[in-house]
Short mmCIF file of C-alpha atoms in Angstrom, two decimals:
data_model
loop_
_atom_site.label_atom_id
_atom_site.label_comp_id
_atom_site.label_asym_id
_atom_site.label_seq_id
_atom_site.Cartn_x
_atom_site.Cartn_y
_atom_site.Cartn_z
CA ALA K 95 4.03 -22.37 -23.99
CA GLU K 96 4.95 -22.26 -20.14
CA CYS K 97 6.28 -19.74 -18.19
CA ASP K 98 9.28 -20.36 -16.49
CA GLU K 99 9.49 -19.03 -12.98
CA GLU K 100 10.86 -15.81 -13.37
CA THR K 101 7.35 -14.47 -15.85
CA ARG K 102 4.71 -16.24 -14.34
CA PRO K 103 4.04 -13.47 -11.49
CA ILE K 104 4.10 -11.43 -14.35
CA MET K 105 1.86 -13.47 -16.31
CA ARG K 106 -0.52 -13.76 -13.19
CA LEU K 107 -0.71 -9.98 -12.97
CA LEU K 108 -1.73 -10.15 -16.83
CA TYR K 109 -4.09 -12.46 -16.74
CA ARG K 110 -5.72 -12.45 -13.29
CA SER K 111 -8.82 -14.36 -12.80
CA ARG K 112 -11.92 -13.60 -11.72
CA CYS K 113 -11.71 -14.87 -8.63
CA ALA K 114 -8.36 -12.80 -8.01
CA CYS K 115 -10.02 -9.54 -9.42
CA LEU K 116 -13.23 -10.57 -7.13
CA TRP K 117 -10.80 -10.90 -4.07
CA GLU K 118 -8.95 -7.51 -4.84
CA LEU K 119 -12.73 -6.15 -4.79
CA VAL K 120 -13.77 -7.51 -1.76
CA ASP K 121 -10.29 -7.49 0.38
CA ASP K 122 -8.19 -4.30 -1.48
CA PRO K 123 -9.98 -1.11 -1.44
CA ASP K 124 -7.67 1.45 -3.08
CA SER K 125 -7.10 -1.51 -5.93
CA SER K 126 -9.99 0.31 -7.86
CA ARG K 127 -12.53 2.58 -7.73
CA ALA K 128 -15.23 0.01 -7.44
CA ALA K 129 -13.24 -1.16 -4.73
CA TRP K 130 -13.62 2.17 -2.61
CA TRP K 131 -16.96 2.75 -2.94
CA LEU K 132 -17.75 -1.20 -2.00
CA SER K 133 -16.10 -0.48 1.14
CA VAL K 134 -17.56 2.42 1.71
CA PHE K 135 -20.73 0.90 1.04
CA LEU K 136 -19.99 -2.16 3.55
CA LYS K 137 -19.16 0.24 6.06
CA MET K 138 -22.54 2.11 6.06
CA VAL K 139 -24.68 -1.01 6.44
CA VAL K 140 -22.63 -1.85 9.42
CA PHE K 141 -23.59 1.38 10.41
CA ILE K 142 -27.34 1.21 10.03
CA ASN K 143 -27.08 -2.72 11.22
CA MET K 144 -26.33 -1.55 14.28
CA ALA K 145 -28.11 0.86 14.49
CA VAL K 146 -31.07 -1.40 13.87
CA ALA K 147 -30.50 -3.26 16.34
CA PHE K 148 -30.56 -0.43 18.93
CA PHE K 149 -34.00 1.13 17.33
CA GLN K 150 -35.78 -2.60 17.17
CA SER K 151 -36.49 -2.78 20.99
CA THR K 152 -39.11 0.91 19.92
CA LYS K 153 -42.60 -0.69 20.25
CA GLY K 154 -44.78 -0.21 17.02
CA HIS K 155 -45.51 -3.06 14.77
CA ILE K 156 -44.70 -0.95 12.11
CA PHE K 157 -41.93 0.79 13.02
CA ASN K 158 -40.03 -2.79 14.56
CA ALA K 159 -41.64 -4.18 10.38
CA THR K 160 -39.55 -1.93 8.54
CA LEU K 161 -36.14 -2.14 11.25
CA GLY K 162 -37.13 -6.06 10.00
CA VAL K 163 -37.04 -5.82 6.90
CA VAL K 164 -33.68 -3.30 6.44
CA GLY K 165 -32.23 -5.98 8.93
CA THR K 166 -32.50 -9.07 6.34
CA PHE K 167 -31.05 -6.96 4.11
CA CYS K 168 -27.80 -6.26 6.03
CA ASP K 169 -27.63 -9.41 6.71
CA VAL K 170 -28.36 -10.74 3.09
CA VAL K 171 -25.25 -8.13 2.29
CA PHE K 172 -23.35 -9.98 5.30
CA CYS K 173 -23.89 -13.54 3.96
CA LEU K 174 -23.18 -12.65 0.07
CA GLU K 175 -19.93 -10.69 1.53
CA PHE K 176 -18.68 -13.91 3.15
CA LEU K 177 -19.65 -15.93 0.44
CA ALA K 178 -17.39 -13.50 -2.10
CA ARG K 179 -14.16 -13.92 0.12
CA VAL K 180 -14.41 -17.80 0.67
CA ILE K 181 -15.24 -18.57 -3.09
CA SER K 182 -11.98 -15.80 -3.94
CA ALA K 183 -9.80 -16.33 -1.66
CA PRO K 184 -6.43 -16.58 -2.93
CA SER K 185 -5.79 -19.62 0.16
CA LYS K 186 -8.57 -20.89 2.40
CA VAL K 187 -5.85 -22.14 4.96
CA VAL K 188 -5.01 -17.88 5.59
CA LEU K 189 -8.49 -17.42 4.89
CA ILE K 190 -8.93 -19.18 8.05
CA LYS K 191 -6.49 -18.54 10.11
CA ASP K 192 -7.17 -14.76 10.04
CA PRO K 193 -8.89 -13.58 12.44
CA PHE K 194 -10.47 -10.54 10.63
CA ASN K 195 -12.47 -12.91 9.05
CA TRP K 196 -13.87 -14.81 11.61
CA THR K 197 -16.23 -11.75 12.41
CA ASP K 198 -17.30 -12.17 8.47
CA PHE K 199 -18.67 -15.41 9.33
CA LEU K 200 -20.09 -14.58 13.14
CA SER K 201 -22.12 -12.19 10.56
CA ALA K 202 -22.82 -14.62 8.32
CA LEU K 203 -24.37 -16.27 10.66
CA ALA K 204 -27.22 -13.36 11.23
CA LEU K 205 -28.97 -14.21 8.48
CA PRO K 206 -30.19 -17.99 9.26
CA LEU K 207 -30.48 -16.74 12.28
CA ARG K 208 -33.20 -14.27 11.34
CA ILE K 209 -35.10 -16.73 9.43
CA SER K 210 -35.36 -19.10 12.34
CA PHE K 211 -36.59 -16.05 14.41
CA ALA K 212 -39.48 -15.01 12.04
CA LEU K 213 -40.55 -18.75 11.54
CA HIS K 214 -40.40 -19.52 15.46
CA PRO K 215 -40.61 -15.94 17.47
CA GLN K 216 -40.11 -18.33 20.66
CA LEU K 217 -37.12 -18.77 20.31
CA ARG K 218 -35.29 -16.06 22.62
CA ALA K 219 -31.63 -17.15 22.47
CA ALA K 220 -31.96 -16.03 18.65
CA GLU K 221 -34.05 -12.38 19.78
CA VAL K 222 -30.77 -11.90 22.10
CA ILE K 223 -27.85 -13.13 19.75
CA LEU K 224 -29.81 -10.72 17.25
CA LEU K 225 -29.78 -7.40 18.91
CA PHE K 226 -26.97 -7.96 21.53
CA PHE K 227 -24.57 -10.14 20.59
CA LEU K 228 -24.43 -9.80 16.55
CA PRO K 229 -24.60 -6.18 16.08
CA VAL K 230 -20.83 -5.85 18.40
CA VAL K 231 -19.61 -8.72 15.78
CA CYS K 232 -20.16 -6.52 12.80
CA SER K 233 -18.90 -3.81 13.94
CA LEU K 234 -15.31 -5.46 14.25
CA LYS K 235 -15.86 -5.26 10.94
CA LEU K 236 -14.20 -2.43 10.80
CA LEU K 237 -11.49 -3.29 12.04
CA ARG K 238 -9.80 -4.25 8.60
CA TYR K 239 -10.36 -1.11 7.37
CA PHE K 240 -7.72 0.40 9.78
CA GLU K 241 -4.06 -0.46 8.89
CA SER K 242 -2.99 1.41 11.69
CA PHE K 243 -4.76 -1.27 14.05
CA ARG K 244 -3.29 -4.45 11.89
CA LEU K 245 0.27 -1.98 13.20
CA LEU K 246 -1.05 -2.17 16.44
CA ILE K 247 -1.54 -6.00 16.53
CA ASP K 248 2.15 -6.21 15.11
CA ALA K 249 3.68 -4.27 17.70
CA CYS K 250 2.07 -5.93 20.83
CA ARG K 251 3.01 -9.55 19.05
CA ASN K 252 6.60 -8.28 18.81
CA SER K 253 6.44 -7.09 22.82
CA VAL K 254 5.74 -10.45 23.84
CA PRO K 255 9.02 -11.78 24.27
CA ALA K 256 9.90 -8.85 25.83
CA LEU K 257 6.93 -8.87 28.69
CA PRO K 258 8.61 -12.13 31.50
CA VAL K 259 11.47 -9.40 32.16
CA LEU K 260 8.78 -6.72 32.52
CA VAL K 261 6.77 -8.84 34.78
CA TYR K 262 9.81 -9.51 36.92
CA THR K 263 10.94 -6.13 37.10
CA MET K 264 7.33 -5.23 39.06
CA SER K 265 7.81 -7.77 40.65
CA VAL K 266 11.12 -7.23 42.37
CA ILE K 267 9.79 -3.66 42.59
CA THR K 268 6.42 -4.65 44.47
CA LEU K 269 8.30 -7.20 47.33
CA LEU K 270 10.56 -4.33 48.02
CA SER K 271 8.18 -1.66 48.50
CA SER K 272 5.57 -4.05 49.98
CA SER K 273 8.83 -4.96 52.65
CA ALA K 274 9.69 -1.51 53.24
CA ILE K 275 6.16 -0.21 54.25
CA TYR K 276 5.72 -3.10 56.45
CA LEU K 277 8.72 -2.95 58.18
CA VAL K 278 8.21 1.43 58.30
CA GLU K 279 4.87 1.61 58.94
CA SER K 280 3.39 0.78 62.53
CA ARG K 281 0.79 -2.69 62.72
CA ASP K 282 -1.84 -0.47 63.37
CA ASN K 283 -2.09 0.71 60.06
CA ILE K 284 -0.63 -1.96 58.07
CA PRO K 285 -0.95 -5.77 60.53
CA SER K 286 0.41 -8.39 58.14
CA MET K 287 2.72 -8.16 55.49
CA PRO K 288 0.16 -8.94 52.73
CA HIS K 289 -1.35 -6.26 53.50
CA ALA K 290 1.87 -3.94 52.71
CA LEU K 291 2.03 -6.25 49.69
CA TRP K 292 -1.14 -5.36 48.66
CA LEU K 293 -1.01 -1.40 49.55
CA ALA K 294 2.61 -1.66 47.30
CA LEU K 295 0.51 -3.32 44.28
CA VAL K 296 -2.75 -1.34 43.64
CA THR K 297 0.11 1.72 44.13
CA VAL K 298 2.77 0.50 41.09
CA THR K 299 -1.25 -0.28 39.08
CA THR K 300 -2.23 3.24 39.78
CA ALA K 301 -5.28 0.65 40.87
CA GLY K 302 -6.25 2.40 44.74
CA TYR K 303 -8.36 0.87 46.92
CA GLY K 304 -11.33 2.10 44.80
CA ASP K 305 -13.49 3.24 48.26
#
């Protein structure tokens, strides 16, 4: 029998698909104990991947070979996580628009890059990306586990409409201060209005001259 609009959400909770269960497993650490342990495992893989990239510049064939195997394992994990998110995502459009998923996509690129570098060691660009760029990208994967970071993003997004008023107020204060400095100070100290404006600007922004 077909469900009406009121009972359909309840039926979805009772009879969830495998994709829905997989999505909760990879996206919501609080949904189950397995999801929590998976999130802990993924965090450890991120830290291990960062450590591998840090120590791979160390000389020693055995050491580098071991780190290469560990790094490949981390890349496989990242690739499988990204595929699981793509397959089980309730909305592919929302998945693409979410910036947190962009780091998963870039991290998944590490595996083909590592394979390309293993087959063609002369590819300097692949080595630079693997050792310096992708570890930073992988570290950004941890941001999705900080709920306060999402709150910070929402707060910044909500404060954007008020920024023009703040910029206008700071501009008026800077212009008034620079005019007062130019009128009060002697020309030996402040030879022109641009010098006064620069002094007021670095004072308001607390940047200082840097000398």
